[in-house]
Amino acid sequence: MVNQLSLELYFKNKNSREIKFLTSSTKTDSFIYRNIYKSFNEVAQKLDEVLKSNQKKSPVQCKPNNQPDKLDSADEIRKFKKLADDGIITQDEFEAKKKQLLGL
């Protein structure tokens, strides 16, 4: 069962927006969930393409010590942990993302 499926977008101006795809308990083997999850992945992939395109156009601003903000990394790890707990990603995918975010 999945209770919620959404994308949360964070902007440079400190605003954020949530795109909700699923807001009620749904079985992961249901037709409805599979279609919603497909749409979710399509939107996430398009956003990823836009981000990669924008990164090529303008260099990423880094902190003076070139270290990511630890608070941002912790928040991201929490989000990916919830995805793993909800069965949206595997535990291995979560561990790989966590290592990436921690720079290990």
Backbone as JSON, one array per atom type, in Angstrom:
{
  "sequence": "MVNQLSLELYFKNKNSREIKFLTSSTKTDSFIYRNIYKSFNEVAQKLDEVLKSNQKKSPVQCKPNNQPDKLDSADEIRKFKKLADDGIITQDEFEAKKKQLLGL",
  "N": [[0.84, -1.19, 0.0], [0.42, 2.25, -0.73], [0.34, 5.45, 0.59], [0.64, 8.07, -0.21], [1.84, 9.89, -2.99], [4.07, 12.08, -4.26], [5.76, 14.93, -5.71], [8.18, 17.15, -4.56], [9.12, 20.38, -5.1], [11.85, 22.55, -4.89], [12.81, 25.89, -4.91], [15.21, 28.4, -5.91], [14.61, 30.8, -4.68], [13.78, 30.11, -2.2], [11.18, 29.24, -2.05], [8.74, 26.6, -2.26], [7.05, 23.92, -3.92], [4.52, 21.47, -4.08], [3.7, 18.66, -5.96], [1.04, 16.71, -6.19], [0.36, 13.36, -6.75], [-0.9, 11.15, -5.81], [-3.13, 10.73, -3.19], [-4.41, 9.1, -1.43], [-4.76, 5.9, 0.22], [-3.55, 3.28, -1.69], [-3.29, 0.23, -3.4], [-0.21, -1.16, -4.42], [-0.14, -2.9, -6.53], [-2.26, -2.3, -8.11], [-4.2, -1.23, -10.95], [-4.73, 1.51, -11.09], [-2.72, 2.61, -9.43], [-0.4, 1.84, -10.86], [-0.69, 3.34, -13.23], [-0.69, 5.97, -12.22], [1.84, 5.99, -11.06], [3.4, 5.68, -13.31], [2.91, 8.13, -14.61], [3.96, 9.83, -12.66], [6.71, 9.11, -12.78], [7.27, 9.93, -15.41], [6.95, 12.73, -15.25], [8.9, 13.3, -13.32], [11.17, 12.51, -14.72], [11.16, 14.35, -16.86], [11.5, 16.74, -15.42], [14.04, 16.25, -14.41], [15.49, 16.27, -16.81], [15.18, 18.95, -17.53], [16.51, 20.2, -15.39], [19.13, 19.22, -15.78], [19.67, 20.33, -18.27], [19.6, 23.05, -17.63], [21.74, 23.18, -15.87], [23.88, 22.83, -17.56], [23.82, 25.22, -18.9], [24.28, 27.2, -16.98], [26.75, 27.39, -14.51], [26.77, 25.44, -11.49], [26.2, 26.92, -8.39], [28.44, 26.81, -5.78], [29.14, 26.25, -2.31], [31.65, 28.04, -0.41], [33.5, 26.13, 0.62], [33.0, 24.06, -1.03], [31.27, 22.12, -0.14], [28.16, 20.43, 0.17], [25.19, 21.79, 1.63], [24.63, 20.57, 4.77], [22.19, 20.32, 6.07], [20.35, 20.4, 3.95], [21.08, 18.01, 2.69], [20.42, 16.16, 4.69], [17.64, 16.5, 4.78], [16.99, 15.61, 2.21], [17.82, 12.94, 2.39], [16.0, 12.02, 4.28], [13.64, 12.21, 2.77], [14.12, 10.32, 0.74], [14.32, 8.06, 2.33], [11.7, 7.81, 3.22], [10.48, 7.21, 0.78], [11.62, 4.71, 0.36], [10.63, 3.33, 2.6], [7.95, 3.37, 1.95], [7.93, 1.68, -0.15], [8.39, 2.55, -2.71], [10.87, 2.98, -3.79], [13.72, 0.77, -3.84], [15.51, -0.68, -1.01], [18.21, -0.82, -1.59], [18.44, 1.15, -3.59], [17.85, 3.37, -2.04], [20.05, 3.32, -0.22], [22.17, 3.76, -2.01], [21.56, 6.35, -2.94], [21.73, 7.75, -0.55], [24.45, 7.49, 0.07], [25.47, 8.92, -2.09], [24.46, 11.49, -1.54], [25.77, 12.01, 0.84], [28.3, 12.12, -0.02], [29.97, 9.92, -0.1]],
  "CA": [[0.0, 0.0, 0.0], [1.06, 3.56, -0.74], [-0.61, 6.44, 1.08], [0.82, 9.34, -0.9], [2.93, 9.96, -3.97], [4.16, 13.48, -4.69], [7.07, 15.53, -5.96], [8.3, 18.45, -3.92], [10.08, 21.19, -5.82], [12.42, 23.65, -4.12], [13.32, 26.91, -5.79], [16.31, 29.21, -5.37], [14.08, 31.88, -3.84], [13.35, 29.45, -0.95], [9.81, 28.75, -2.16], [8.62, 25.2, -2.66], [5.74, 23.5, -4.42], [4.31, 20.03, -4.07], [2.82, 18.13, -6.99], [0.48, 15.47, -5.63], [-0.12, 12.39, -7.73], [-1.75, 10.19, -5.1], [-3.36, 11.24, -1.84], [-5.15, 8.13, -0.61], [-4.17, 4.57, 0.23], [-3.76, 2.54, -2.93], [-2.44, -0.96, -3.52], [0.82, -0.95, -5.43], [-0.36, -3.78, -7.68], [-3.52, -1.92, -8.77], [-4.13, -0.53, -12.24], [-4.69, 2.95, -10.8], [-1.39, 2.96, -8.94], [0.58, 1.69, -11.94], [-0.83, 4.48, -14.13], [-0.24, 7.17, -11.51], [3.29, 5.88, -10.9], [3.98, 5.93, -14.64], [2.86, 9.59, -14.79], [4.93, 10.38, -11.7], [8.05, 8.92, -13.34], [7.41, 10.77, -16.6], [7.14, 14.1, -14.8], [10.21, 13.36, -12.67], [12.19, 12.43, -15.77], [11.17, 15.65, -17.56], [12.12, 17.72, -14.52], [15.47, 15.94, -14.39], [16.05, 16.75, -18.08], [15.23, 20.42, -17.45], [17.59, 20.54, -14.48], [20.41, 18.94, -16.43], [19.82, 21.33, -19.32], [19.92, 24.33, -16.98], [23.08, 23.1, -15.28], [24.84, 23.01, -18.65], [23.79, 26.63, -19.28], [24.89, 28.03, -15.94], [27.42, 26.54, -13.53], [26.15, 25.32, -10.18], [26.83, 27.72, -7.35], [28.9, 25.98, -4.66], [29.56, 26.95, -1.1], [33.09, 28.26, -0.48], [34.28, 24.93, 0.87], [32.51, 23.06, -1.99], [30.51, 21.09, 0.56], [26.73, 20.72, 0.15], [24.58, 22.13, 2.91], [24.33, 19.31, 5.47], [20.77, 20.3, 6.36], [19.69, 20.0, 2.72], [21.35, 16.58, 2.49], [19.63, 15.41, 5.67], [16.25, 16.53, 4.32], [16.9, 14.73, 1.04], [17.91, 11.55, 2.87], [14.7, 11.7, 4.89], [12.65, 12.0, 1.69], [14.39, 9.04, 0.1], [14.0, 7.01, 3.3], [10.24, 7.63, 3.18], [10.18, 6.49, -0.46], [12.0, 3.31, 0.58], [9.67, 2.77, 3.55], [6.67, 3.22, 1.26], [8.08, 0.67, -1.19], [8.47, 3.19, -4.03], [12.21, 2.62, -4.24], [14.26, -0.34, -3.05], [16.46, -0.31, 0.03], [19.5, -0.61, -2.26], [18.38, 2.46, -4.23], [17.95, 4.35, -0.96], [21.43, 3.34, 0.27], [23.01, 4.38, -3.04], [21.28, 7.78, -2.94], [22.25, 8.28, 0.71], [25.91, 7.6, -0.09], [25.71, 10.02, -3.01], [24.19, 12.75, -0.84], [26.78, 12.2, 1.88], [29.6, 12.24, -0.67], [30.8, 8.75, 0.23]],
  "C": [[0.88, 1.25, 0.0], [0.0, 4.56, -0.33], [-0.54, 7.75, 0.31], [1.98, 9.22, -1.86], [2.95, 11.39, -4.49], [5.6, 13.84, -4.98], [7.09, 16.87, -5.24], [9.44, 19.19, -4.61], [10.53, 22.34, -4.93], [13.09, 24.62, -5.09], [14.39, 27.74, -5.1], [15.81, 30.31, -4.45], [13.48, 31.36, -2.53], [11.89, 29.03, -0.95], [9.84, 27.28, -2.51], [7.19, 24.93, -3.11], [5.68, 21.99, -4.39], [3.34, 19.67, -5.18], [2.33, 16.79, -6.48], [-0.07, 14.6, -6.75], [-1.11, 11.43, -7.08], [-1.89, 10.68, -3.67], [-4.15, 10.29, -0.95], [-4.5, 6.76, -0.74], [-4.55, 3.79, -1.02], [-2.81, 1.35, -2.96], [-1.46, -0.77, -4.66], [0.67, -1.86, -6.64], [-1.65, -3.44, -8.44], [-3.25, -1.2, -10.08], [-3.98, 0.97, -12.02], [-3.29, 3.36, -10.37], [-0.35, 2.88, -10.07], [0.51, 2.87, -12.91], [-0.35, 5.78, -13.48], [1.29, 7.16, -11.38], [4.01, 6.13, -12.22], [4.01, 7.44, -14.9], [3.87, 10.29, -13.9], [6.35, 10.28, -12.27], [8.28, 9.77, -14.58], [7.68, 12.22, -16.22], [8.52, 14.25, -14.16], [11.33, 13.32, -13.7], [12.29, 13.75, -16.54], [11.82, 16.73, -16.7], [13.63, 17.5, -14.45], [16.15, 16.44, -15.66], [16.18, 18.28, -18.06], [16.37, 20.85, -16.54], [18.95, 20.33, -15.11], [20.69, 19.96, -17.53], [20.23, 22.67, -18.72], [21.31, 24.32, -16.37], [24.15, 23.28, -16.35], [24.94, 24.48, -19.04], [24.46, 27.52, -18.25], [25.52, 27.12, -14.89], [26.71, 26.56, -12.19], [26.93, 26.17, -9.18], [27.19, 26.81, -6.18], [29.21, 26.86, -3.47], [31.08, 27.09, -1.14], [33.93, 27.01, -0.26], [33.87, 23.77, -0.04], [31.77, 21.9, -1.34], [29.02, 21.43, 0.48], [26.24, 21.05, 1.56], [24.13, 20.84, 3.58], [22.84, 19.21, 5.78], [19.98, 19.88, 5.13], [19.87, 18.52, 2.46], [20.52, 15.73, 3.45], [18.16, 15.38, 5.25], [16.04, 15.6, 3.13], [16.94, 13.26, 1.45], [16.6, 11.13, 3.5], [13.64, 11.41, 3.82], [12.86, 10.65, 1.03], [14.11, 7.87, 1.04], [12.5, 6.74, 3.3], [9.84, 6.88, 1.91], [10.52, 5.01, -0.31], [11.0, 2.64, 1.52], [8.32, 2.52, 2.9], [6.73, 2.21, 0.11], [8.17, 1.25, -2.59], [9.84, 2.97, -4.64], [12.71, 1.48, -3.36], [15.21, 0.18, -1.98], [17.84, -0.04, -0.57], [19.55, 0.76, -2.95], [18.51, 3.57, -3.19], [19.39, 4.47, -0.47], [22.37, 4.03, -0.72], [22.82, 5.9, -3.04], [21.85, 8.44, -1.68], [23.76, 8.48, 0.61], [26.25, 8.77, -1.02], [25.53, 11.36, -2.29], [25.22, 13.05, 0.24], [28.19, 12.32, 1.3], [30.54, 11.11, -0.35], [31.14, 7.93, -0.99]]
}
